[in-house]
Coordinates of N, CA and C in Angstrom, one line a residue:
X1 N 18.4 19.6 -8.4 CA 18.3 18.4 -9.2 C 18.3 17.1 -8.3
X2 N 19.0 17.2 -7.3 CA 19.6 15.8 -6.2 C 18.0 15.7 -5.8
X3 N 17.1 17.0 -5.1 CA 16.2 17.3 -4.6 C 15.0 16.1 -5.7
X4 N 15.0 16.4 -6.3 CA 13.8 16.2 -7.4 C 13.9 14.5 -7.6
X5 N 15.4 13.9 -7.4 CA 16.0 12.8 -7.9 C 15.2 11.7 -6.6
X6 N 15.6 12.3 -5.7 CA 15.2 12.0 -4.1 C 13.7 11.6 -4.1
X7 N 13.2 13.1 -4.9 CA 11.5 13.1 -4.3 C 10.8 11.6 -5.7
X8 N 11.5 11.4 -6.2 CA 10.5 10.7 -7.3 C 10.8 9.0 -7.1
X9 N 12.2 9.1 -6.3 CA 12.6 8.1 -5.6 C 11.8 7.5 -4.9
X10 N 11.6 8.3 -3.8 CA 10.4 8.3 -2.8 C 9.0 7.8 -3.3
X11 N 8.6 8.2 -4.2 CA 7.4 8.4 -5.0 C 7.3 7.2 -5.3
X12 N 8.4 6.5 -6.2 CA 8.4 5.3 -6.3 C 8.4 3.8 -5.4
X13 N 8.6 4.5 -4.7 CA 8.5 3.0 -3.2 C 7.1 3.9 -2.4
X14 N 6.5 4.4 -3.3 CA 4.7 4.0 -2.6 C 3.7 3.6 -3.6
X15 N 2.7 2.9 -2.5 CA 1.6 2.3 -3.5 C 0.5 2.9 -3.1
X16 N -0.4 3.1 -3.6 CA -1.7 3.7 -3.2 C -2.9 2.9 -3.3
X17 N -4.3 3.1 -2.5 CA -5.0 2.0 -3.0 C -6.0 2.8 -4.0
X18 N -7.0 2.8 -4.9 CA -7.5 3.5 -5.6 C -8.5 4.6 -4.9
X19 N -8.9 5.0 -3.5 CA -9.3 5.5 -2.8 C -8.8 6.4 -2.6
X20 N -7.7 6.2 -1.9 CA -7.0 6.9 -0.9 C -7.0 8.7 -1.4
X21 N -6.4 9.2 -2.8 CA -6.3 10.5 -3.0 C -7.8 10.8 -2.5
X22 N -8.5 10.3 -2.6 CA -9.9 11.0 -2.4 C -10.5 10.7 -1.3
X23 N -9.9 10.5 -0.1 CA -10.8 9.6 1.2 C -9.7 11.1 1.9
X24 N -10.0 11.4 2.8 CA -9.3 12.2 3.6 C -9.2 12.2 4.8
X25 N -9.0 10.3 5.1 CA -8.3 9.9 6.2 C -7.8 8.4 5.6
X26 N -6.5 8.0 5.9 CA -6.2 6.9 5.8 C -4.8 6.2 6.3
X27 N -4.1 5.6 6.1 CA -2.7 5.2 6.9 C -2.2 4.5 5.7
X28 N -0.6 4.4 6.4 CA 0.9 4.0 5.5 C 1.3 3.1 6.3
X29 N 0.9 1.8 5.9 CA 1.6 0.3 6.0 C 2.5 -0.2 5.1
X30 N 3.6 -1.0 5.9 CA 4.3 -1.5 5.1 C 4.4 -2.0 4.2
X31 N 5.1 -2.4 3.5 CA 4.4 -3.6 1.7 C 4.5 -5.0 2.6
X32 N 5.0 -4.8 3.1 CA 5.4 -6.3 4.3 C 4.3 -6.9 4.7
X33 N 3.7 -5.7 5.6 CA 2.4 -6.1 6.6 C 1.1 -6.0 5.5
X34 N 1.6 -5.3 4.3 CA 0.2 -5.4 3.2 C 0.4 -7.0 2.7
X35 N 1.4 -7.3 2.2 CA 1.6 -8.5 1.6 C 0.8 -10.1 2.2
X36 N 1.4 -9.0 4.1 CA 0.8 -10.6 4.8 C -0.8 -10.5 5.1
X37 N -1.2 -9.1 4.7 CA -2.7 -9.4 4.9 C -3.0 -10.1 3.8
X38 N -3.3 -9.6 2.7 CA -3.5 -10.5 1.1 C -3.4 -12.1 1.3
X39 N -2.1 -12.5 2.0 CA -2.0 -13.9 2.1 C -3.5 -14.6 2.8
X40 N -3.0 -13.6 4.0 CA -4.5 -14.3 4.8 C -5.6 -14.4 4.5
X41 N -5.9 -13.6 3.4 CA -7.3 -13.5 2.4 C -7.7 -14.8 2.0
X42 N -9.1 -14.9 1.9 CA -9.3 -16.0 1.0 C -9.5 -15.4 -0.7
X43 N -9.1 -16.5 -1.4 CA -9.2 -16.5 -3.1 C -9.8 -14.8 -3.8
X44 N -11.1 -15.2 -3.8 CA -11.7 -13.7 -4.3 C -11.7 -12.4 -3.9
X45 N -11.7 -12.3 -2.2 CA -11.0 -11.5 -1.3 C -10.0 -10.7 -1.4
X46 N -9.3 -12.1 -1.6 CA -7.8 -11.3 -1.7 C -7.0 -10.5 -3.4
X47 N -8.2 -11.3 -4.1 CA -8.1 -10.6 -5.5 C -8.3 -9.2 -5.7
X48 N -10.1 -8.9 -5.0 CA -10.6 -7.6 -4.9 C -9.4 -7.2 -4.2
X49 N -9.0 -7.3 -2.9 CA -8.0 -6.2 -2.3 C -7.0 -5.7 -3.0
X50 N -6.5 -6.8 -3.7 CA -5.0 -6.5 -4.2 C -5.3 -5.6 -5.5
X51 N -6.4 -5.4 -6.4 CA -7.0 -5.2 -7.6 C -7.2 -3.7 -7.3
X52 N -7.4 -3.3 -5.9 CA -7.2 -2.0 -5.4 C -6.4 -1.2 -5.3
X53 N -5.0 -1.7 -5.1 CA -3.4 -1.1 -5.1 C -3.0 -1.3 -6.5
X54 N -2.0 0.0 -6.2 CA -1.1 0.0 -7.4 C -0.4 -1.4 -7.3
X55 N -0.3 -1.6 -8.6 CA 0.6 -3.3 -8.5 C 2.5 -3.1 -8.1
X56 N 2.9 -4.1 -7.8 CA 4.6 -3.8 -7.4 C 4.9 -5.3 -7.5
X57 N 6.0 -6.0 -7.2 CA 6.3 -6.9 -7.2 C 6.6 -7.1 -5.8
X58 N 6.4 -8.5 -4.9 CA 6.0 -8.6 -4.0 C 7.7 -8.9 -3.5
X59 N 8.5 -9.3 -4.1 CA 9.7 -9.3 -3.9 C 10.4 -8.0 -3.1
X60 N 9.8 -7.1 -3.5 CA 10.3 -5.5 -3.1 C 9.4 -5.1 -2.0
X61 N 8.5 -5.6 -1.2 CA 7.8 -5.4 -0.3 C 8.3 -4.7 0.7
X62 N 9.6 -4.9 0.9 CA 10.3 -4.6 2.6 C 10.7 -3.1 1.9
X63 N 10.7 -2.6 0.6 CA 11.2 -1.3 0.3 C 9.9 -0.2 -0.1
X64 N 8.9 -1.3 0.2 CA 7.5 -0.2 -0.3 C 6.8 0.3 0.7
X65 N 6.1 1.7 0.5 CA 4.7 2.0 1.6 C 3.6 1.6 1.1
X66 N 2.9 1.2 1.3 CA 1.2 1.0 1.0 C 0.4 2.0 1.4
X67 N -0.3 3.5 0.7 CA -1.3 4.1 1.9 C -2.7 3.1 1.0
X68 N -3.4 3.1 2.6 CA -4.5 2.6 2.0 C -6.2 3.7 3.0
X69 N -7.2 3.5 2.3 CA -7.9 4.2 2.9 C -8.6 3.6 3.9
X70 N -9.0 4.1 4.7 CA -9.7 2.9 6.1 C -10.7 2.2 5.4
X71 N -11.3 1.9 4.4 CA -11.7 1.4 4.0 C -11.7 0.1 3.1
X72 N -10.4 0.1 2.5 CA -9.4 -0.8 1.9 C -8.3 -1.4 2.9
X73 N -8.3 -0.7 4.5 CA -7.4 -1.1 5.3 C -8.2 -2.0 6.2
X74 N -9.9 -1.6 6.4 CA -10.2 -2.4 6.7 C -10.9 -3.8 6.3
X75 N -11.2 -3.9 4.9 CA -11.8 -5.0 4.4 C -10.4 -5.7 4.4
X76 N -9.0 -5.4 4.8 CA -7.7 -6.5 5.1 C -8.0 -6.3 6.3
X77 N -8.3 -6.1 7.3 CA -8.4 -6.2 9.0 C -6.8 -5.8 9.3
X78 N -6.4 -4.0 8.6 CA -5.7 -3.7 9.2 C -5.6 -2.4 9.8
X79 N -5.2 -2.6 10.7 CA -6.2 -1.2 11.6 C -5.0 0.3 11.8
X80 N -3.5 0.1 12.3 CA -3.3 1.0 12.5 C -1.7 1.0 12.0
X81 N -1.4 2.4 11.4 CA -0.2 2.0 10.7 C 1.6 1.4 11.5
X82 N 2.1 0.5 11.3 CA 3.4 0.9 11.4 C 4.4 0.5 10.8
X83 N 4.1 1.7 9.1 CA 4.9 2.0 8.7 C 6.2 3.0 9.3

């Protein structure tokens, strides 16, 4: 039970971007380092990007993963993970 409590735990402090299950390469950045790409975005940009991920509140950033697919990692110009 502890097991299961753990795993959904986990589950919950990640985001995915709408690719990713189906791209079969991609990386796990911070909510941190995701957060501060979006900022750098301009307007519509940064709408499309964010409109890709599961939503979270940006407050909780420092407790989330982001995977995103190289494709959604790089329309943020973010290249390699360190999560």
């Amino acid at each position: 039970m502890t097991q299961q409590v753990e795993e959904m735990g986990n589950a919950a402090q990640e985001r995915h971007c709408i690719h990713y299950r189906e791209q079969a390469t991609g990386n796990c950045y911070s909510g941190t380092e995701y957060v501060e790409a979006l900022q750098r975005l301009k307007g519509s940009a940064a709408m499309k990007a964010a409109s890709n991920v599961e939503a979270f509140f940006w407050r909780d950033a420092s407790m989330i993963k982001v995977w995103l697919c190289q494709q959604c990692a790089g329309m943020m110009s973010l290249k390699t993970s360190r999560a």
